[in-house]
mmCIF file of C-alpha atoms and ligand atoms in Angstrom:
data_model
loop_
_atom_site.group_PDB
_atom_site.id
_atom_site.type_symbol
_atom_site.label_atom_id
_atom_site.label_comp_id
_atom_site.label_asym_id
_atom_site.label_seq_id
_atom_site.Cartn_x
_atom_site.Cartn_y
_atom_site.Cartn_z
ATOM 1 C CA MET E 1 25.572 -1.066 -4.189
ATOM 2 C CA THR E 2 23.280 -0.616 -1.259
ATOM 3 C CA LYS E 3 22.130 -3.276 1.153
ATOM 4 C CA LEU E 4 19.207 -2.560 3.450
ATOM 5 C CA VAL E 5 17.234 -4.695 5.881
ATOM 6 C CA ILE E 6 13.570 -4.289 4.978
ATOM 7 C CA GLY E 7 10.695 -5.014 7.336
ATOM 8 C CA GLY E 8 6.973 -5.379 6.829
ATOM 9 C CA ALA E 9 4.885 -4.503 9.901
ATOM 10 C CA GLN E 10 1.704 -6.454 9.309
ATOM 11 C CA MET E 11 -1.045 -5.235 11.622
ATOM 12 C CA GLY E 12 -3.879 -7.240 13.048
ATOM 13 C CA PRO E 13 -7.379 -5.801 13.159
ATOM 14 C CA ILE E 14 -8.225 -2.317 14.412
ATOM 15 C CA GLN E 15 -11.730 -2.041 15.808
ATOM 16 C CA ARG E 16 -13.825 1.050 15.216
ATOM 17 C CA ALA E 17 -13.742 1.851 18.932
ATOM 18 C CA ASP E 18 -9.916 1.678 19.141
ATOM 19 C CA SER E 19 -8.199 5.018 19.802
ATOM 20 C CA ARG E 20 -5.319 6.392 17.754
ATOM 21 C CA ALA E 21 -3.175 6.146 20.910
ATOM 22 C CA LEU E 22 -3.803 2.401 21.145
ATOM 23 C CA VAL E 23 -2.915 1.913 17.469
ATOM 24 C CA ILE E 24 0.263 4.000 17.756
ATOM 25 C CA ASP E 25 1.335 1.908 20.779
ATOM 26 C CA ARG E 26 1.020 -1.193 18.584
ATOM 27 C CA MET E 27 2.942 0.459 15.751
ATOM 28 C CA VAL E 28 5.725 1.470 18.158
ATOM 29 C CA ALA E 29 5.851 -2.091 19.527
ATOM 30 C CA LEU E 30 6.351 -3.371 15.971
ATOM 31 C CA LEU E 31 9.029 -0.724 15.457
ATOM 32 C CA GLU E 32 10.886 -1.940 18.578
ATOM 33 C CA ARG E 33 10.760 -5.510 17.277
ATOM 34 C CA ALA E 34 12.007 -4.289 13.919
ATOM 35 C CA ALA E 35 14.936 -2.522 15.575
ATOM 36 C CA GLN E 36 15.866 -5.775 17.364
ATOM 37 C CA ALA E 37 15.870 -7.510 13.974
ATOM 38 C CA GLY E 38 18.132 -4.861 12.430
ATOM 39 C CA VAL E 39 15.439 -3.390 10.170
ATOM 40 C CA GLU E 40 16.344 -0.089 8.497
ATOM 41 C CA MET E 41 13.157 0.511 6.454
ATOM 42 C CA LEU E 42 9.789 -0.563 7.914
ATOM 43 C CA VAL E 43 6.542 -0.661 5.938
ATOM 44 C CA TYR E 44 3.111 -0.486 7.631
ATOM 45 C CA PRO E 45 -0.305 -1.083 5.985
ATOM 46 C CA GLU E 46 -2.802 1.118 4.161
ATOM 47 C CA LEU E 47 -5.047 3.160 6.527
ATOM 48 C CA ALA E 48 -2.837 1.986 9.390
ATOM 49 C CA LEU E 49 -4.292 4.354 12.006
ATOM 50 C CA THR E 50 -7.952 3.295 11.860
ATOM 51 C CA THR E 51 -10.259 0.460 11.043
ATOM 52 C CA PHE E 52 -11.012 0.019 7.319
ATOM 53 C CA PHE E 53 -13.917 2.489 7.490
ATOM 54 C CA PRO E 54 -14.959 2.389 3.760
ATOM 55 C CA ARG E 55 -16.945 -0.728 4.675
ATOM 56 C CA TRP E 56 -19.557 1.577 6.234
ATOM 57 C CA TYR E 57 -22.023 3.813 4.448
ATOM 58 C CA MET E 58 -21.918 7.131 6.278
ATOM 59 C CA THR E 59 -23.595 10.466 5.539
ATOM 60 C CA ASP E 60 -22.726 12.545 8.624
ATOM 61 C CA PRO E 61 -19.619 14.647 7.795
ATOM 62 C CA ALA E 62 -18.497 14.673 11.437
ATOM 63 C CA GLU E 63 -18.665 10.884 11.583
ATOM 64 C CA ILE E 64 -16.597 10.638 8.383
ATOM 65 C CA ASP E 65 -14.067 13.286 9.445
ATOM 66 C CA ALA E 66 -13.231 11.309 12.589
ATOM 67 C CA PHE E 67 -11.329 8.806 10.432
ATOM 68 C CA PHE E 68 -9.178 11.483 8.714
ATOM 69 C CA GLU E 69 -5.895 13.224 9.670
ATOM 70 C CA ARG E 70 -5.564 16.955 9.028
ATOM 71 C CA ASP E 71 -1.798 17.067 9.663
ATOM 72 C CA MET E 72 1.047 14.598 9.501
ATOM 73 C CA PRO E 73 2.761 14.193 11.861
ATOM 74 C CA ASN E 74 0.131 15.161 14.421
ATOM 75 C CA ALA E 75 -0.207 14.837 18.187
ATOM 76 C CA ALA E 76 -1.314 11.192 17.946
ATOM 77 C CA THR E 77 1.424 10.031 15.546
ATOM 78 C CA ALA E 78 4.302 12.123 16.986
ATOM 79 C CA PRO E 79 5.502 9.279 19.297
ATOM 80 C CA LEU E 80 5.889 6.975 16.268
ATOM 81 C CA PHE E 81 7.944 9.545 14.351
ATOM 82 C CA ALA E 82 10.076 10.271 17.449
ATOM 83 C CA ARG E 83 10.850 6.614 18.141
ATOM 84 C CA ALA E 84 11.594 5.907 14.456
ATOM 85 C CA ARG E 85 14.062 8.816 14.473
ATOM 86 C CA GLU E 86 15.747 7.516 17.649
ATOM 87 C CA LEU E 87 16.036 4.024 16.192
ATOM 88 C CA ARG E 88 17.086 5.413 12.775
ATOM 89 C CA ILE E 89 14.415 3.405 10.978
ATOM 90 C CA ALA E 90 12.773 4.892 7.890
ATOM 91 C CA ILE E 91 9.037 4.165 7.859
ATOM 92 C CA SER E 92 6.060 4.305 5.530
ATOM 93 C CA PHE E 93 2.404 4.042 6.521
ATOM 94 C CA GLY E 94 -1.023 4.821 5.148
ATOM 95 C CA TYR E 95 -3.732 7.105 6.531
ATOM 96 C CA ALA E 96 -6.835 8.996 5.439
ATOM 97 C CA GLU E 97 -5.779 12.554 4.563
ATOM 98 C CA LEU E 98 -8.035 15.622 4.811
ATOM 99 C CA THR E 99 -6.309 18.605 3.206
ATOM 100 C CA PRO E 100 -6.747 22.250 4.316
ATOM 101 C CA GLU E 101 -8.884 22.701 1.153
ATOM 102 C CA GLY E 102 -11.223 19.910 2.301
ATOM 103 C CA ARG E 103 -10.018 17.285 -0.165
ATOM 104 C CA ARG E 104 -9.855 13.653 0.931
ATOM 105 C CA PHE E 105 -7.227 11.148 -0.163
ATOM 106 C CA ASN E 106 -6.134 7.624 0.741
ATOM 107 C CA THR E 107 -2.497 8.511 1.388
ATOM 108 C CA ALA E 108 0.861 6.979 2.339
ATOM 109 C CA ILE E 109 3.945 8.824 3.558
ATOM 110 C CA LEU E 110 7.607 7.870 3.559
ATOM 111 C CA THR E 111 10.220 9.113 6.047
ATOM 112 C CA ASP E 112 13.996 9.076 5.918
ATOM 113 C CA ARG E 113 16.017 7.525 8.739
ATOM 114 C CA ASP E 114 15.947 10.878 10.589
ATOM 115 C CA GLY E 115 12.155 10.804 10.866
ATOM 116 C CA ARG E 116 11.558 13.502 8.235
ATOM 117 C CA ILE E 117 8.755 13.024 5.724
ATOM 118 C CA VAL E 118 10.430 12.775 2.322
ATOM 119 C CA GLY E 119 7.599 11.362 0.215
ATOM 120 C CA LYS E 120 3.845 11.304 -0.131
ATOM 121 C CA TYR E 121 1.669 9.158 -2.398
ATOM 122 C CA ARG E 122 -2.106 9.375 -2.867
ATOM 123 C CA LYS E 123 -3.897 6.208 -4.007
ATOM 124 C CA ILE E 124 -4.798 6.327 -7.679
ATOM 125 C CA HIS E 125 -6.814 3.138 -8.276
ATOM 126 C CA LEU E 126 -9.769 3.503 -5.896
ATOM 127 C CA PRO E 127 -11.852 0.319 -5.919
ATOM 128 C CA GLY E 128 -15.493 -0.129 -5.041
ATOM 129 C CA HIS E 129 -18.388 2.285 -5.374
ATOM 130 C CA SER E 130 -19.750 5.568 -4.030
ATOM 131 C CA GLU E 131 -23.366 4.762 -3.088
ATOM 132 C CA TYR E 132 -24.855 2.039 -0.904
ATOM 133 C CA ASP E 133 -25.050 -1.174 -2.943
ATOM 134 C CA PRO E 134 -27.618 -3.686 -1.624
ATOM 135 C CA GLU E 135 -26.364 -6.336 -4.090
ATOM 136 C CA ARG E 136 -23.038 -6.709 -2.259
ATOM 137 C CA SER E 137 -22.451 -8.833 0.843
ATOM 138 C CA HIS E 138 -20.532 -5.881 2.279
ATOM 139 C CA GLN E 139 -19.817 -2.328 1.181
ATOM 140 C CA HIS E 140 -16.535 -1.001 -0.236
ATOM 141 C CA LEU E 141 -17.084 2.754 -0.437
ATOM 142 C CA GLU E 142 -13.628 4.089 -1.274
ATOM 143 C CA LYS E 143 -15.039 6.039 -4.212
ATOM 144 C CA ARG E 144 -17.374 7.789 -1.730
ATOM 145 C CA TYR E 145 -14.737 8.861 0.781
ATOM 146 C CA PHE E 146 -11.679 9.580 -1.391
ATOM 147 C CA GLU E 147 -10.827 11.254 -4.664
ATOM 148 C CA PRO E 148 -8.220 9.653 -6.932
ATOM 149 C CA GLY E 149 -4.657 10.613 -6.101
ATOM 150 C CA ASP E 150 -3.223 13.669 -7.844
ATOM 151 C CA LEU E 151 0.494 13.075 -7.344
ATOM 152 C CA GLY E 152 1.164 10.408 -9.976
ATOM 153 C CA PHE E 153 3.615 7.637 -9.101
ATOM 154 C CA PRO E 154 6.731 9.432 -7.845
ATOM 155 C CA VAL E 155 9.969 7.847 -6.597
ATOM 156 C CA TRP E 156 12.449 9.102 -4.020
ATOM 157 C CA ARG E 157 16.086 8.251 -3.311
ATOM 158 C CA ASN E 158 15.961 7.301 0.368
ATOM 159 C CA ALA E 159 18.756 5.526 2.277
ATOM 160 C CA ASP E 160 20.436 5.329 -1.135
ATOM 161 C CA VAL E 161 17.647 3.206 -2.638
ATOM 162 C CA VAL E 162 15.147 4.337 -5.305
ATOM 163 C CA MET E 163 11.794 3.889 -3.535
ATOM 164 C CA GLY E 164 8.189 4.199 -4.628
ATOM 165 C CA MET E 165 4.824 3.574 -2.993
ATOM 166 C CA ALA E 166 1.424 2.280 -4.037
ATOM 167 C CA ILE E 167 -1.674 1.432 -2.023
ATOM 168 C CA CYS E 168 -3.699 -1.780 -1.970
ATOM 169 C CA ASN E 169 -5.801 -1.985 -5.146
ATOM 170 C CA ASP E 170 -2.930 -0.271 -7.045
ATOM 171 C CA ARG E 171 -1.041 -3.559 -6.665
ATOM 172 C CA ARG E 172 -3.381 -5.306 -9.090
ATOM 173 C CA TRP E 173 -2.573 -2.885 -11.938
ATOM 174 C CA PRO E 174 0.578 -3.384 -14.044
ATOM 175 C CA GLU E 175 0.494 0.336 -14.890
ATOM 176 C CA THR E 176 1.426 1.091 -11.264
ATOM 177 C CA TYR E 177 4.635 -0.925 -11.339
ATOM 178 C CA ARG E 178 5.627 0.154 -14.843
ATOM 179 C CA CYS E 179 5.290 3.870 -14.032
ATOM 180 C CA LEU E 180 7.632 3.256 -11.096
ATOM 181 C CA GLY E 181 9.844 0.877 -13.090
ATOM 182 C CA LEU E 182 10.395 3.544 -15.729
ATOM 183 C CA GLN E 183 11.966 5.665 -12.977
ATOM 184 C CA GLY E 184 14.393 2.894 -12.007
ATOM 185 C CA VAL E 185 12.548 1.884 -8.846
ATOM 186 C CA GLU E 186 14.331 -0.640 -6.614
ATOM 187 C CA LEU E 187 11.801 -0.946 -3.746
ATOM 188 C CA ILE E 188 8.019 -0.614 -4.008
ATOM 189 C CA MET E 189 6.112 -0.443 -0.718
ATOM 190 C CA ILE E 190 2.424 -1.356 -0.772
ATOM 191 C CA GLY E 191 0.111 -1.455 2.220
ATOM 192 C CA TYR E 192 -3.305 -3.081 1.868
ATOM 193 C CA ASN E 193 -6.695 -3.838 3.467
ATOM 194 C CA THR E 194 -8.211 -6.645 1.415
ATOM 195 C CA PRO E 195 -11.492 -8.188 2.555
ATOM 196 C CA SER E 196 -11.221 -11.998 2.802
ATOM 197 C CA VAL E 197 -14.565 -12.314 1.047
ATOM 198 C CA ASN E 198 -15.313 -11.073 -2.463
ATOM 199 C CA SER E 199 -18.514 -9.044 -1.937
ATOM 200 C CA GLN E 200 -19.680 -9.953 -5.470
ATOM 201 C CA LYS E 201 -18.428 -13.575 -5.586
ATOM 202 C CA GLY E 202 -18.786 -15.204 -2.192
ATOM 203 C CA ALA E 203 -17.532 -18.586 -3.441
ATOM 204 C CA GLU E 204 -14.112 -17.189 -4.332
ATOM 205 C CA GLY E 205 -12.551 -18.119 -0.982
ATOM 206 C CA LEU E 206 -9.589 -16.938 1.072
ATOM 207 C CA GLU E 207 -7.015 -19.079 -0.751
ATOM 208 C CA LYS E 208 -7.832 -17.468 -4.108
ATOM 209 C CA ARG E 209 -7.780 -13.974 -2.532
ATOM 210 C CA LEU E 210 -4.276 -14.646 -1.186
ATOM 211 C CA PHE E 211 -3.180 -16.108 -4.525
ATOM 212 C CA HIS E 212 -4.273 -12.969 -6.412
ATOM 213 C CA SER E 213 -2.366 -10.808 -3.952
ATOM 214 C CA ASP E 214 0.826 -12.855 -4.332
ATOM 215 C CA LEU E 215 0.405 -13.057 -8.107
ATOM 216 C CA SER E 216 0.147 -9.295 -8.467
ATOM 217 C CA LEU E 217 3.047 -8.453 -6.144
ATOM 218 C CA GLN E 218 5.350 -11.124 -7.603
ATOM 219 C CA ALA E 219 4.609 -10.187 -11.222
ATOM 220 C CA GLY E 220 5.206 -6.497 -10.474
ATOM 221 C CA ALA E 221 8.549 -7.279 -8.871
ATOM 222 C CA TYR E 222 9.775 -9.600 -11.632
ATOM 223 C CA GLN E 223 8.612 -7.511 -14.588
ATOM 224 C CA ASN E 224 10.313 -4.400 -13.223
ATOM 225 C CA ALA E 225 13.310 -6.060 -11.516
ATOM 226 C CA THR E 226 12.535 -4.484 -8.160
ATOM 227 C CA TYR E 227 11.932 -5.539 -4.575
ATOM 228 C CA VAL E 228 8.268 -5.280 -3.572
ATOM 229 C CA VAL E 229 6.909 -5.285 -0.030
ATOM 230 C CA GLY E 230 3.190 -5.946 0.427
ATOM 231 C CA VAL E 231 1.891 -5.383 3.949
ATOM 232 C CA ALA E 232 -1.593 -6.237 5.203
ATOM 233 C CA LYS E 233 -3.897 -4.979 7.850
ATOM 234 C CA ALA E 234 -5.487 -8.333 8.612
ATOM 235 C CA GLY E 235 -7.950 -10.208 10.769
ATOM 236 C CA LEU E 236 -11.474 -9.575 11.991
ATOM 237 C CA GLU E 237 -12.422 -5.892 12.190
ATOM 238 C CA ASP E 238 -15.838 -5.512 13.832
ATOM 239 C CA GLY E 239 -16.876 -8.845 12.299
ATOM 240 C CA HIS E 240 -15.401 -8.119 8.833
ATOM 241 C CA PRO E 241 -12.439 -10.358 7.862
ATOM 242 C CA LEU E 242 -9.326 -9.054 6.073
ATOM 243 C CA ILE E 243 -6.622 -11.246 4.507
ATOM 244 C CA GLY E 244 -3.067 -11.393 5.855
ATOM 245 C CA GLY E 245 -0.387 -12.761 3.553
ATOM 246 C CA SER E 246 2.152 -9.941 3.827
ATOM 247 C CA ILE E 247 5.211 -10.732 1.717
ATOM 248 C CA ILE E 248 8.580 -9.383 0.626
ATOM 249 C CA VAL E 249 9.434 -10.256 -2.985
ATOM 250 C CA ASP E 250 12.864 -10.075 -4.597
ATOM 251 C CA PRO E 251 13.565 -8.761 -8.129
ATOM 252 C CA ASP E 252 13.312 -12.320 -9.488
ATOM 253 C CA GLY E 253 9.710 -12.470 -8.304
ATOM 254 C CA THR E 254 10.536 -14.879 -5.475
ATOM 255 C CA VAL E 255 8.883 -14.513 -2.071
ATOM 256 C CA ILE E 256 11.689 -14.125 0.504
ATOM 257 C CA ALA E 257 9.583 -13.418 3.614
ATOM 258 C CA ARG E 258 5.960 -14.220 4.400
ATOM 259 C CA ALA E 259 3.640 -13.556 7.353
ATOM 260 C CA LYS E 260 2.069 -16.620 8.971
ATOM 261 C CA THR E 261 -0.680 -14.990 11.044
ATOM 262 C CA GLU E 262 -3.485 -12.450 10.746
ATOM 263 C CA GLY E 263 -2.155 -10.431 13.691
ATOM 264 C CA ASP E 264 0.565 -7.876 14.426
ATOM 265 C CA GLU E 265 3.585 -9.617 12.891
ATOM 266 C CA LEU E 266 6.970 -8.527 11.643
ATOM 267 C CA ILE E 267 8.476 -9.947 8.450
ATOM 268 C CA VAL E 268 12.097 -9.198 7.625
ATOM 269 C CA ALA E 269 14.439 -9.656 4.675
ATOM 270 C CA PRO E 270 17.987 -8.405 4.123
ATOM 271 C CA CYS E 271 17.883 -6.912 0.625
ATOM 272 C CA ASP E 272 20.866 -6.413 -1.658
ATOM 273 C CA PHE E 273 19.779 -3.847 -4.212
ATOM 274 C CA ALA E 274 22.556 -4.916 -6.577
ATOM 275 C CA ALA E 275 20.175 -7.774 -7.373
ATOM 276 C CA CYS E 276 17.935 -5.322 -9.266
ATOM 277 C CA ALA E 277 20.614 -4.734 -11.890
ATOM 278 C CA PHE E 278 20.381 -8.096 -13.642
ATOM 279 C CA GLY E 279 16.759 -7.851 -14.756
ATOM 280 C CA LYS E 280 17.078 -4.139 -15.466
ATOM 281 C CA THR E 281 20.005 -4.734 -17.848
ATOM 282 C CA THR E 282 18.809 -7.918 -19.548
ATOM 283 C CA ILE E 283 15.256 -9.109 -20.216
ATOM 284 C CA PHE E 284 13.673 -5.976 -18.746
ATOM 285 C CA ASP E 285 16.195 -3.472 -20.115
ATOM 286 C CA PHE E 286 13.432 -1.032 -21.006
ATOM 287 C CA ALA E 287 15.634 1.201 -23.161
ATOM 288 C CA ARG E 288 16.459 -1.691 -25.500
ATOM 289 C CA HIS E 289 13.246 -3.681 -25.547
ATOM 290 C CA ARG E 290 10.166 -1.537 -24.916
ATOM 291 C CA ARG E 291 8.030 -0.553 -27.917
ATOM 292 C CA PRO E 292 6.029 2.476 -26.721
ATOM 293 C CA GLU E 293 4.928 3.238 -30.296
ATOM 294 C CA HIS E 294 2.545 0.274 -29.832
ATOM 295 C CA TYR E 295 1.353 1.172 -26.340
ATOM 296 C CA GLY E 296 -0.772 4.210 -27.222
ATOM 297 C CA ARG E 297 -3.990 2.571 -26.027
ATOM 298 C CA ILE E 298 -2.609 2.338 -22.502
ATOM 299 C CA THR E 299 -2.994 6.090 -22.011
ATOM 300 C CA ALA E 300 -5.502 6.957 -24.760
ATOM 301 C CA GLN E 301 -8.254 4.633 -23.543
ATOM 302 C CA VAL E 302 -9.850 3.696 -20.198
ATOM 303 C CA GLY E 303 -12.320 0.844 -20.825
ATOM 304 C CA ALA E 304 -11.880 -2.016 -23.286
ATOM 305 C CA THR E 305 -13.539 -1.550 -26.682
ATOM 306 C CA VAL E 306 -14.336 -4.511 -28.917
ATOM 307 C CA GLU E 307 -13.817 -3.352 -32.509
ATOM 308 C CA VAL E 308 -14.124 -6.667 -34.376
HETATM 309 N N1 CDT F 401 -8.306 -1.387 0.065
HETATM 310 C C1 CDT F 401 -8.421 -1.910 -1.173
HETATM 311 O O1 CDT F 401 -8.053 -1.288 -2.138
HETATM 312 N N2 CDT F 401 -8.984 -3.144 -1.259
HETATM 313 C C2 CDT F 401 -9.262 -3.755 -2.514
HETATM 314 C C3 CDT F 401 -10.507 -4.549 -2.441
HETATM 315 C C4 CDT F 401 -11.180 -4.562 -3.714
HETATM 316 S S1 CDT F 401 -12.795 -5.198 -3.624
HETATM 317 C C5 CDT F 401 -13.795 -3.865 -3.960
HETATM 318 C C6 CDT F 401 -8.134 -4.646 -3.011
HETATM 319 O O2 CDT F 401 -7.821 -4.558 -4.200
HETATM 320 O O3 CDT F 401 -7.592 -5.447 -2.267
#
């Protein structure tokens, strides 16, 4: 069975004025540190190339387009792909995708260890709202700038491991992990940008925000007997705080690496994918224990209905 050293490249804040070149330099620096640590698969955050722009209400298409990538790789990201290929490190990172047809997605790509893109995922669970909301302490306009992903939850065999991706809010939904689990996933990579403040519940506090992140990632790992890597973009972006708390979780649900800062920081864990087999063949042996004949509501219904 395969062993792979997995890294999480937590990124500190990216200010609105920061250029793509500056961000790529930081990503390459993290890649170099990862190579020193023997990392073979490195995971970067959601929307890794820009600030978390859905916090701003924008109407000017040119202003919005400036945050999106039309091609991947492109001139700005080429040095990252080239260095990853030289170092033989597979990478995944998130970015805002503008397709040739003018569609906009919150996207993550996956490369193999030769720097070729082998996978693409488009975020399915888009949180927030689409119009300016004066009731909130800050805006979260993902529903304004993106459409829901149209690629489902695919997996890829990469470096001999069954890998899947999800993005930020997807990590709070058990459906995400189970769709991947049903394809035998062994490593789920999830980048995130999570505001440190709940815009609708200011008293919630940072500790609870971090707890909910851990809870979701650990439950997803345990219940599907898979490694999960959650990687933050963290810190103060133009006065708006984002949580850190990047972690690597083993298939038992145990945290085996954790970031300590809210800055650019590498977390590393040697992962033995043989460890996925126990859960997948015992308590979470889906073929023996699942009862899909009772799960119809999961796909037939969106909101909860009270029928009693
Ligand atoms: N980026 C992202 O998906 N963030 C959400 C914040 C939700 S609050 C509207 C998250 O789930 O962390």
